[in-house]
PDB file of C-alpha atoms (C1' of nucleotides) in Angstrom:
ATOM      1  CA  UNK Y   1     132.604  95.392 -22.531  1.00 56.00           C
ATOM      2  CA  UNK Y   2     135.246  93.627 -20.322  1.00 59.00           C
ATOM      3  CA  UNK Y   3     132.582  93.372 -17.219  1.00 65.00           C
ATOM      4  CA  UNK Y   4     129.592  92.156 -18.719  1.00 84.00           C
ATOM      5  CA  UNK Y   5     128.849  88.673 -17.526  1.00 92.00           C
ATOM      6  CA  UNK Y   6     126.335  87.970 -20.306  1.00 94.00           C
ATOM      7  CA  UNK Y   7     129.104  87.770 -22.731  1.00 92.00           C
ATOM      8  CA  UNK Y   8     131.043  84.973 -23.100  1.00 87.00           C
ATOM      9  CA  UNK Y   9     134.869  84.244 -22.790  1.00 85.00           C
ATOM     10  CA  UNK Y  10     135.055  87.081 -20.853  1.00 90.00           C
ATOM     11  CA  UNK Y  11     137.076  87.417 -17.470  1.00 91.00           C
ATOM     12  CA  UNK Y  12     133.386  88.283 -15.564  1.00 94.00           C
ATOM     13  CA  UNK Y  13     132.289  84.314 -16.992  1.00 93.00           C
ATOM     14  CA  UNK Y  14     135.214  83.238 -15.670  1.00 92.00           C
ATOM     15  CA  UNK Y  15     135.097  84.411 -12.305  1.00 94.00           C
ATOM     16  CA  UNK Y  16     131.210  83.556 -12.272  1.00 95.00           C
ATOM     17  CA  UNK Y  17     132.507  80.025 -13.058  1.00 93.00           C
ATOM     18  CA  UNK Y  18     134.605  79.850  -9.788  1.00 94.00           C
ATOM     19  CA  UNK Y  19     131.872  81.344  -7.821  1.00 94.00           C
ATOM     20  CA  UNK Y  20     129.198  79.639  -8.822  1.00 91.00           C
ATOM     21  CA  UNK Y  21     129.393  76.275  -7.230  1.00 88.00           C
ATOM     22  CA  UNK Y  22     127.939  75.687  -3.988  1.00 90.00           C
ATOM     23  CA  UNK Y  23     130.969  74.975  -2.230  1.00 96.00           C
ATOM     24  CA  UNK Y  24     132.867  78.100  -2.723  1.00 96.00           C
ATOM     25  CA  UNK Y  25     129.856  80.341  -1.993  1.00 96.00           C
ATOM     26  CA  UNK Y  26     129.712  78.666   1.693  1.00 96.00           C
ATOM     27  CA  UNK Y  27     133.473  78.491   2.681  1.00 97.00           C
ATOM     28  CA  UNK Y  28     133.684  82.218   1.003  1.00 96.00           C
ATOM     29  CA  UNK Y  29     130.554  82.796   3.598  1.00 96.00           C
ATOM     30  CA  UNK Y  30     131.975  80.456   6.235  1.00 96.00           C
ATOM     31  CA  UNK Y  31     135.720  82.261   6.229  1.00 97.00           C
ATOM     32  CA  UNK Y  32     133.740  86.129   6.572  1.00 95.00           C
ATOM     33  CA  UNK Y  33     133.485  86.186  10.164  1.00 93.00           C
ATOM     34  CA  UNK Y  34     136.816  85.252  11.073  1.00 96.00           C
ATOM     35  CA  UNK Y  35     139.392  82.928  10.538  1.00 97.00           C
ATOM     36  CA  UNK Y  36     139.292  78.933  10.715  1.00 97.00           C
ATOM     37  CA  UNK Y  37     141.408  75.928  10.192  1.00 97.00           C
ATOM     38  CA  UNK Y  38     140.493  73.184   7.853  1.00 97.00           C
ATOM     39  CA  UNK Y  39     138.916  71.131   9.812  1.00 96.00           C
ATOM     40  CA  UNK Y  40     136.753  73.516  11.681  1.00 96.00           C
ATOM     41  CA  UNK Y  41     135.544  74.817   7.925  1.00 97.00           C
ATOM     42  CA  UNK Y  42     134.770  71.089   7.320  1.00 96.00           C
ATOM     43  CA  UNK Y  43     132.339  70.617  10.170  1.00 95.00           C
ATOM     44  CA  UNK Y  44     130.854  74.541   9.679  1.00 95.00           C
ATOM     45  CA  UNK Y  45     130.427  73.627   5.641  1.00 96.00           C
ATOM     46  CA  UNK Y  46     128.225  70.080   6.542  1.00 94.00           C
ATOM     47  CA  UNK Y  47     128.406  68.040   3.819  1.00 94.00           C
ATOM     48  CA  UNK Y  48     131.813  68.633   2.223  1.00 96.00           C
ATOM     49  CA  UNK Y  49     134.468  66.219   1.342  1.00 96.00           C
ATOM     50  CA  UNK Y  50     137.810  66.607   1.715  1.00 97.00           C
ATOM     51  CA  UNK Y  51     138.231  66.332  -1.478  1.00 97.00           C
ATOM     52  CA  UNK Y  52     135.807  69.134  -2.630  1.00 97.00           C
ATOM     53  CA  UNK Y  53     137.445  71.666   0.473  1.00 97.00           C
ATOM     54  CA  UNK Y  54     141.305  71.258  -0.601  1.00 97.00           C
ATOM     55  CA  UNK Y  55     139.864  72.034  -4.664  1.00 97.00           C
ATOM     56  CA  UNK Y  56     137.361  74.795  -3.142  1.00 97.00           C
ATOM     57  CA  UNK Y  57     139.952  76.263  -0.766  1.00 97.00           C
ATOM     58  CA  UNK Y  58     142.791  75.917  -3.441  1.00 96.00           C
ATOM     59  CA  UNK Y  59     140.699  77.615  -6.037  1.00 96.00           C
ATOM     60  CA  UNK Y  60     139.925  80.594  -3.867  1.00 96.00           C
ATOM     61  CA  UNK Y  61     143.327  80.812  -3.188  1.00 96.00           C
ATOM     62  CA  UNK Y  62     144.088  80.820  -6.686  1.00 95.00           C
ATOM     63  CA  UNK Y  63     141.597  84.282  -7.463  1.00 95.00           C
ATOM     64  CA  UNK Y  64     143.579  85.525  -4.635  1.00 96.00           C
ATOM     65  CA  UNK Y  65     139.886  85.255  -2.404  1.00 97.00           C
ATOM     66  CA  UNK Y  66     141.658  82.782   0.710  1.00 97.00           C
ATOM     67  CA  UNK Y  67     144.486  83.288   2.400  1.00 97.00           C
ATOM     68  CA  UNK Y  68     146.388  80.240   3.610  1.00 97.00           C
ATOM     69  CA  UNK Y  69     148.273  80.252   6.141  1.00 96.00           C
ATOM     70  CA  UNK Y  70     150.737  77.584   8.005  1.00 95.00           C
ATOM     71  CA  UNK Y  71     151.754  77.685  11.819  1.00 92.00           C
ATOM     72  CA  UNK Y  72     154.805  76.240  13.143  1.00 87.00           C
ATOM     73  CA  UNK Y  73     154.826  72.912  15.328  1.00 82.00           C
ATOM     74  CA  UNK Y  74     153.317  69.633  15.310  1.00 82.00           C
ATOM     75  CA  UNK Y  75     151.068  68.509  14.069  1.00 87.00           C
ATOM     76  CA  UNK Y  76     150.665  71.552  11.355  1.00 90.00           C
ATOM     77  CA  UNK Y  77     147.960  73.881  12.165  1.00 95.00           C
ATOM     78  CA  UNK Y  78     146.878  75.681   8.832  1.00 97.00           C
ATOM     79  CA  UNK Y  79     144.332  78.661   8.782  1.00 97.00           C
ATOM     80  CA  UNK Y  80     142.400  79.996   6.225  1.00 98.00           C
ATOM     81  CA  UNK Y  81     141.285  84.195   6.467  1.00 98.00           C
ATOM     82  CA  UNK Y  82     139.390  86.179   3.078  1.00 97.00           C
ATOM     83  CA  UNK Y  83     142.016  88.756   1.593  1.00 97.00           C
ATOM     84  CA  UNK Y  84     140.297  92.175   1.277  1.00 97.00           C
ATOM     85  CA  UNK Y  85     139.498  91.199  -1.622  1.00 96.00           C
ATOM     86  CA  UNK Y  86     137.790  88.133  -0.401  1.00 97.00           C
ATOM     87  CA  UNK Y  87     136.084  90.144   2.139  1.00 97.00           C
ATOM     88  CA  UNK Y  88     134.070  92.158  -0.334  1.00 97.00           C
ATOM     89  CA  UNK Y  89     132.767  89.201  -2.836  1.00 97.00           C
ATOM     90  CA  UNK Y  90     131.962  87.386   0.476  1.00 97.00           C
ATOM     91  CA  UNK Y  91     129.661  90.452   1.262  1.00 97.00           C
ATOM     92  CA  UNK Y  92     128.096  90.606  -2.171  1.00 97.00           C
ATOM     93  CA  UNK Y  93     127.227  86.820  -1.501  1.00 96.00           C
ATOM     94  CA  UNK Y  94     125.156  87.761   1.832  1.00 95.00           C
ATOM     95  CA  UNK Y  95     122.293  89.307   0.366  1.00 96.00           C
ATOM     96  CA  UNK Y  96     122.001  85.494  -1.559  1.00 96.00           C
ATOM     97  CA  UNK Y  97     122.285  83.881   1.336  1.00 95.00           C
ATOM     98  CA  UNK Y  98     120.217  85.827   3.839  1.00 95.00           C
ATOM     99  CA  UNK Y  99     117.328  85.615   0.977  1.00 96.00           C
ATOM    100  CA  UNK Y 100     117.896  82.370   0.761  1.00 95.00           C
ATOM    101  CA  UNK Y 101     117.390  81.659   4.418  1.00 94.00           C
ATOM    102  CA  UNK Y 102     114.196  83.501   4.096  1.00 95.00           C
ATOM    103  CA  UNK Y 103     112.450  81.871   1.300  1.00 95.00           C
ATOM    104  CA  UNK Y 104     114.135  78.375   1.007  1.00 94.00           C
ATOM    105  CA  UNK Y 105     110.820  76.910   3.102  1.00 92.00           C
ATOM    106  CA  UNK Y 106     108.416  78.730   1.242  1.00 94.00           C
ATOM    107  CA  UNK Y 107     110.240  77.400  -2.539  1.00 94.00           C
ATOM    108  CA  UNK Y 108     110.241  74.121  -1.304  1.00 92.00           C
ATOM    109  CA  UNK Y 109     107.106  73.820   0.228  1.00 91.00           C
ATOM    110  CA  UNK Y 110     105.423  75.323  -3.083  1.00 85.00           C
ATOM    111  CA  UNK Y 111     107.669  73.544  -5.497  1.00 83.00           C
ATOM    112  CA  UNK Y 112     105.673  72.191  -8.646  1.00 73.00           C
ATOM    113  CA  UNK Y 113     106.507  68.222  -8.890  1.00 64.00           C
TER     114      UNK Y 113
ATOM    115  CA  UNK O   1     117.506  76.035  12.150  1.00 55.00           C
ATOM    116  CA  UNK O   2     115.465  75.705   9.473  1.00 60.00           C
ATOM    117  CA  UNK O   3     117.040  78.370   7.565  1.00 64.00           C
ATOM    118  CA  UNK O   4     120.796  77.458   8.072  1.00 84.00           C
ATOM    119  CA  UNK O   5     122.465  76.835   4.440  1.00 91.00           C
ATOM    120  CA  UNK O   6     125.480  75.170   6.443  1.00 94.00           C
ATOM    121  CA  UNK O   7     123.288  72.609   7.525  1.00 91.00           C
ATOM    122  CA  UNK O   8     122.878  69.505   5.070  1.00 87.00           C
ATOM    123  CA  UNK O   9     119.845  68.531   4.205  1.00 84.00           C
ATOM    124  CA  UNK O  10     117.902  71.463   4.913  1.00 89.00           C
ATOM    125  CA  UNK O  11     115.338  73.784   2.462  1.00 91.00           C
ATOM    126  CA  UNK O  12     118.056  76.091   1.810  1.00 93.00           C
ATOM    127  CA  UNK O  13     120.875  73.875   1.103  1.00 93.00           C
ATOM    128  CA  UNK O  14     118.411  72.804  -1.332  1.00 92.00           C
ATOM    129  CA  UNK O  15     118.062  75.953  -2.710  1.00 94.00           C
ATOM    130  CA  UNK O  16     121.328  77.282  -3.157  1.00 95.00           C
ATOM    131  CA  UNK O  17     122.091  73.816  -5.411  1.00 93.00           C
ATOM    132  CA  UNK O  18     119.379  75.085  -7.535  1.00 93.00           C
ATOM    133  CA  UNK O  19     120.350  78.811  -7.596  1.00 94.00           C
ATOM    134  CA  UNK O  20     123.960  78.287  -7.387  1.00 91.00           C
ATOM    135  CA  UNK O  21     124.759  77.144 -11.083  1.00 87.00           C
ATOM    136  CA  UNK O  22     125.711  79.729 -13.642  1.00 90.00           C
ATOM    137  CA  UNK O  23     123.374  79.859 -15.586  1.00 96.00           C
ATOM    138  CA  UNK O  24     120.465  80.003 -13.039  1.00 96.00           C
ATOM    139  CA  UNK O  25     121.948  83.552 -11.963  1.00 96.00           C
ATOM    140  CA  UNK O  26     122.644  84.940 -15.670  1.00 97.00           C
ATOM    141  CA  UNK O  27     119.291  83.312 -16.457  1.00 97.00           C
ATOM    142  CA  UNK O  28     117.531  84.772 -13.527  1.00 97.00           C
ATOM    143  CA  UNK O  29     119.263  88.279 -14.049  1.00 96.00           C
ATOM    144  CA  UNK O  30     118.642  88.585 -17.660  1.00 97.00           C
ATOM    145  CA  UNK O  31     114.829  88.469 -16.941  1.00 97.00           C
ATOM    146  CA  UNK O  32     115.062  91.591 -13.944  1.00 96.00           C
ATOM    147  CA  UNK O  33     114.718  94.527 -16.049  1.00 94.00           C
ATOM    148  CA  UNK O  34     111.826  92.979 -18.294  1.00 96.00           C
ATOM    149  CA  UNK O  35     110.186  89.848 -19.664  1.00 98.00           C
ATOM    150  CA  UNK O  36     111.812  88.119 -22.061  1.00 97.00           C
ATOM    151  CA  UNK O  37     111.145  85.326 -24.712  1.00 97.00           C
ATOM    152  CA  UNK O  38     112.793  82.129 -25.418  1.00 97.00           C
ATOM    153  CA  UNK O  39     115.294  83.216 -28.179  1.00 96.00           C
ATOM    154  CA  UNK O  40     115.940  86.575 -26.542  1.00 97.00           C
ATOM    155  CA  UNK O  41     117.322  84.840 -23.503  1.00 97.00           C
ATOM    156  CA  UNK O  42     119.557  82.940 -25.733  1.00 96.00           C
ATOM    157  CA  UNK O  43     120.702  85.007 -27.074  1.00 96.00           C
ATOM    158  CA  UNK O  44     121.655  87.368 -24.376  1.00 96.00           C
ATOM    159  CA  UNK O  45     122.734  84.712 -22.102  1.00 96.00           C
ATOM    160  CA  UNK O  46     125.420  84.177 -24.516  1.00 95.00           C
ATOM    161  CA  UNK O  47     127.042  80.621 -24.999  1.00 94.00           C
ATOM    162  CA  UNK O  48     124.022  78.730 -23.767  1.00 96.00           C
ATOM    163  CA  UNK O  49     122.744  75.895 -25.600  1.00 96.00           C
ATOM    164  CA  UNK O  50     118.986  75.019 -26.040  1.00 97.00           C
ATOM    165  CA  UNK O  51     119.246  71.758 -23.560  1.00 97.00           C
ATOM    166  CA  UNK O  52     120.798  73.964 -20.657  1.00 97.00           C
ATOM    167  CA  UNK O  53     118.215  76.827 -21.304  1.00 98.00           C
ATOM    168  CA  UNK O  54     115.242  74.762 -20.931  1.00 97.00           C
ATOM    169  CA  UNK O  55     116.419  72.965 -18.260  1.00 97.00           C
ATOM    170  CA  UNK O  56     117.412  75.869 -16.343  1.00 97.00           C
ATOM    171  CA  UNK O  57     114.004  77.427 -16.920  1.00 97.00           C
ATOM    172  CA  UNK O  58     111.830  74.588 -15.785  1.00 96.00           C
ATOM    173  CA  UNK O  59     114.119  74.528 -12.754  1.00 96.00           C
ATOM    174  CA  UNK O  60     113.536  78.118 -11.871  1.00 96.00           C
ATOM    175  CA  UNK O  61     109.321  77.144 -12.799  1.00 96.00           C
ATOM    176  CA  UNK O  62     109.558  74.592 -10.271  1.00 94.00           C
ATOM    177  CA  UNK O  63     111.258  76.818  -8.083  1.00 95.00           C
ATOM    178  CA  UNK O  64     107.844  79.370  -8.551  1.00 95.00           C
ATOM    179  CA  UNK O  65     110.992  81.684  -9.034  1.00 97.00           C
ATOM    180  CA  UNK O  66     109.857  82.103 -13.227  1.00 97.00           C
ATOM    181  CA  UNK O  67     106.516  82.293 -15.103  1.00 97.00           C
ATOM    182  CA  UNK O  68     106.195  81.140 -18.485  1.00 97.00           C
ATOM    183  CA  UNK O  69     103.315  82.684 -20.344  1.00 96.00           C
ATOM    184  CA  UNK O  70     102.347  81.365 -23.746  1.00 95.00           C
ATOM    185  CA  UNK O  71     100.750  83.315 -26.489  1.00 93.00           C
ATOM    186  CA  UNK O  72      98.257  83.123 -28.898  1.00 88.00           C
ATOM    187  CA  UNK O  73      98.974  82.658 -32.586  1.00 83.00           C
ATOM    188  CA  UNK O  74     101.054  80.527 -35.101  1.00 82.00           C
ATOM    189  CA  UNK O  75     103.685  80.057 -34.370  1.00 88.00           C
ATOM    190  CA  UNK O  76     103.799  80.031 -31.042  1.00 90.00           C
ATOM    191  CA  UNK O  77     105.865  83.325 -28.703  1.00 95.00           C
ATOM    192  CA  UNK O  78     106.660  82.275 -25.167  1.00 97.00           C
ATOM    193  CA  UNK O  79     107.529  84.900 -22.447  1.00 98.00           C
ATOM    194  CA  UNK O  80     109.453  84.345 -19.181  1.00 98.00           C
ATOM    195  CA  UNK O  81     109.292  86.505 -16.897  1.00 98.00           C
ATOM    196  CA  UNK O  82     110.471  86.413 -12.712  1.00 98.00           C
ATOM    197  CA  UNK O  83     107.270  86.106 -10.326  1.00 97.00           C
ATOM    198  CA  UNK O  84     107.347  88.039  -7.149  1.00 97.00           C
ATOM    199  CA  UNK O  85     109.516  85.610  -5.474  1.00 96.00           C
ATOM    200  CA  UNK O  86     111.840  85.872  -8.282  1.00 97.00           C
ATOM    201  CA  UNK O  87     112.594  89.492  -8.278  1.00 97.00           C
ATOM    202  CA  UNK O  88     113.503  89.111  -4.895  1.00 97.00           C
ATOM    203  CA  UNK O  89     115.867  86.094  -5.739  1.00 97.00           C
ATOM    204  CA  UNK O  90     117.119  88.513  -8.779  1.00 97.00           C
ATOM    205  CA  UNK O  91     117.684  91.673  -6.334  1.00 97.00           C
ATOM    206  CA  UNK O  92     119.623  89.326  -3.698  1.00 97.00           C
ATOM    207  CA  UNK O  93     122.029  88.491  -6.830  1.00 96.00           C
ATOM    208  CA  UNK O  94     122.684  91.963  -8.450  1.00 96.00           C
ATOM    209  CA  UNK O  95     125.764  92.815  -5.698  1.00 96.00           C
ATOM    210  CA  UNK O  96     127.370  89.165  -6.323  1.00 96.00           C
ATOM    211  CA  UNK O  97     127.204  90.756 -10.185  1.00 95.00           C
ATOM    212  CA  UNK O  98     128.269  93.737  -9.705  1.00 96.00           C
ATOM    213  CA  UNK O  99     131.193  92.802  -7.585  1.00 96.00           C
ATOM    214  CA  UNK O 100     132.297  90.707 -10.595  1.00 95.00           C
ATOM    215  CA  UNK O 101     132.095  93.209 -13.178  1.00 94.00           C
ATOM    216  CA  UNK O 102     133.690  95.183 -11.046  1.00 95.00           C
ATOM    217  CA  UNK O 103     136.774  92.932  -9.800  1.00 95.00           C
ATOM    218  CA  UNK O 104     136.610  90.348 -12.601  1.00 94.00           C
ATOM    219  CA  UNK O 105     140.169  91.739 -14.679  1.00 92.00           C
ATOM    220  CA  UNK O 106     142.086  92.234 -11.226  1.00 94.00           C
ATOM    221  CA  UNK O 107     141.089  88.379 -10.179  1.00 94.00           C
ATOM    222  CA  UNK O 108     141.984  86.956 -13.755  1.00 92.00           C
ATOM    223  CA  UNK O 109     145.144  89.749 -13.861  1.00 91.00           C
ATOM    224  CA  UNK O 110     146.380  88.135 -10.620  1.00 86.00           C
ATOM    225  CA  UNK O 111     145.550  84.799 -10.424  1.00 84.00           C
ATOM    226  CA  UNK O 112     148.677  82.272  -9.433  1.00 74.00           C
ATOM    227  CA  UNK O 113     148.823  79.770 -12.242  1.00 65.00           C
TER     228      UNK O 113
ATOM    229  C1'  DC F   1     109.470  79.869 -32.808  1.00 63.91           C
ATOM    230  C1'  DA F   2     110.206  77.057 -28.910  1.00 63.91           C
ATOM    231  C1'  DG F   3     111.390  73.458 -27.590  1.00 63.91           C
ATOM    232  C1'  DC F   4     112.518  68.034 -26.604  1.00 63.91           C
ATOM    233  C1'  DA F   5     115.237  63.617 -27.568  1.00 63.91           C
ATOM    234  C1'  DT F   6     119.447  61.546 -28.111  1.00 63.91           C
ATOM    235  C1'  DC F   7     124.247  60.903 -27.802  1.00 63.91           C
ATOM    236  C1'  DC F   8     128.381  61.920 -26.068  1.00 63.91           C
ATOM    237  C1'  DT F   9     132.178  64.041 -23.280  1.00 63.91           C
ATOM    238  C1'  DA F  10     133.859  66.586 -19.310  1.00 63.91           C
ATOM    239  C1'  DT F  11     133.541  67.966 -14.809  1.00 63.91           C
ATOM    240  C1'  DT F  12     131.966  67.396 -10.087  1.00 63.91           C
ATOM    241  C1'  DG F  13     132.049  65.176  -6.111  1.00 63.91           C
ATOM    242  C1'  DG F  14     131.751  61.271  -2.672  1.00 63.91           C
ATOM    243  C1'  DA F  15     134.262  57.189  -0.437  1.00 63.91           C
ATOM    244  C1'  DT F  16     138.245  55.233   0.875  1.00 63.91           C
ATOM    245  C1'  DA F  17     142.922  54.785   1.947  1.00 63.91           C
ATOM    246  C1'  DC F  18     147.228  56.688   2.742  1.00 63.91           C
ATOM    247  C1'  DT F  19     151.112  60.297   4.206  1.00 63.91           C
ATOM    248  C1'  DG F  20     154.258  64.062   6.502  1.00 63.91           C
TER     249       DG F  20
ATOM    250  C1'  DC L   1     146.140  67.745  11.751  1.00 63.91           C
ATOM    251  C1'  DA L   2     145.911  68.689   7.014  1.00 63.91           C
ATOM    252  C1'  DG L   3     145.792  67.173   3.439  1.00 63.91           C
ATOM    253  C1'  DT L   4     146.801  63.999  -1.307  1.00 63.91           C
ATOM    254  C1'  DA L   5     145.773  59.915  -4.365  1.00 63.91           C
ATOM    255  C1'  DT L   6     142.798  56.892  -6.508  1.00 63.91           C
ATOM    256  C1'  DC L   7     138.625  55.055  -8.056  1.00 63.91           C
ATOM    257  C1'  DC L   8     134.120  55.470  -9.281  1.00 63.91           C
ATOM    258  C1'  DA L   9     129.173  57.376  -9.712  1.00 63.91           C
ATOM    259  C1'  DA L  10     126.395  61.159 -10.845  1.00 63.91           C
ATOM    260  C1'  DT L  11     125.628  65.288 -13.043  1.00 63.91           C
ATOM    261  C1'  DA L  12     126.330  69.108 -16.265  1.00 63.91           C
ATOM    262  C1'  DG L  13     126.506  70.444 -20.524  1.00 63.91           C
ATOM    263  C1'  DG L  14     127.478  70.761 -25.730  1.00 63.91           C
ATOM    264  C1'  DA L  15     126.103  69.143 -30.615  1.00 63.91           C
ATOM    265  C1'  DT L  16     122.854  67.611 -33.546  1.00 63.91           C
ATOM    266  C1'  DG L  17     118.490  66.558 -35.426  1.00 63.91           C
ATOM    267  C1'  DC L  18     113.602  66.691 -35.204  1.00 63.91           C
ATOM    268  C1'  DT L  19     108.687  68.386 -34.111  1.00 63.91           C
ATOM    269  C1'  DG L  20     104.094  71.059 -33.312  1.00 63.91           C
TER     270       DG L  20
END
DNA sequence: CAGCATCCTATTGGATACTG
DNA sequence: CAGTATCCAATAGGATGCTG
């Protein structure tokens, strides 16, 4: 089966891979709403690097996910949108992250040292 | 906000490191439908080695996301199964899943080299 | 069967500095 | 502003061998 994620070398594994990582789940997340430029996404996504947003933003880009987009003038102004395609894996990542928000205080809290 | 994944350093940023890994989600799927022992889950989360397994199942412990149940008898059968708060962890992940197997060929198809 | 220990390599990712 | 380049530290993860 060419879907199944539980087998391996498999295009679902693959795309897994890419969407796995933290990063691309919250500038996926961060990019739903509506548009933004790279350096609003780096202050919304706390923590990244610019290092880990060019990969993360050129990966998406890659799986056709991102959009990029460059204005004219000085100094460049560069925004990143979700394709349509995008748009739905960012909505199959909200029920994650809405749980998430829910329960993160209640798994840490109880967490097992 | 407590709850705010796009804030470092919170519960939930937390969370999604621990959750956001491959093998946490195949892991955490493969155990939705039913419990499962040790050498069932590797072999249906296919490609996995031993070291990852473990680890990914203590992690999901910790997480009170997992329960590991040992039986009686020589030699020894241990079953995993998702708690409570797993199932709901499980549930939030089957549309991030589906979406894959659903759009996993037209990403790979596509994808700019 | 269900794992842990060890070794090793590959990838991730942060910090810093620099450029068009 | 929007990155890229480089270096380096930390982590992930595979292979193998061993144990209760």
């Amino acid at each position: 089966m060419l879907g199944d994620v539980f087998h391996k070398d498999c295009p679902a594994r693959e795309v897994l891979g890419h969407l796995a990582g933290r990063w691309a789940i919250l500038v996926l997340t961060a990019l739903l709403a509506h548009p933004r430029r790279y350096h609003e996404l780096r202050a919304v996504v706390a923590g990244i690097s610019d290092k880990s947003l060019s990969a993360t933003l050129r990966s998406l880009q890659q799986d056709g996910l991102v959009c990029r987009e460059v204005g004219e003038g000085q100094p460049p102004t560069v925004t990143y949108s979700v394709t349509h395609l995008g748009r739905g894996a960012a909505a199959a990542l909200t029920p994650l992250l809405d749980w998430i928000r829910a329960n993160a205080e209640e798994i840490t809290a109880r967490r097992t040292p």
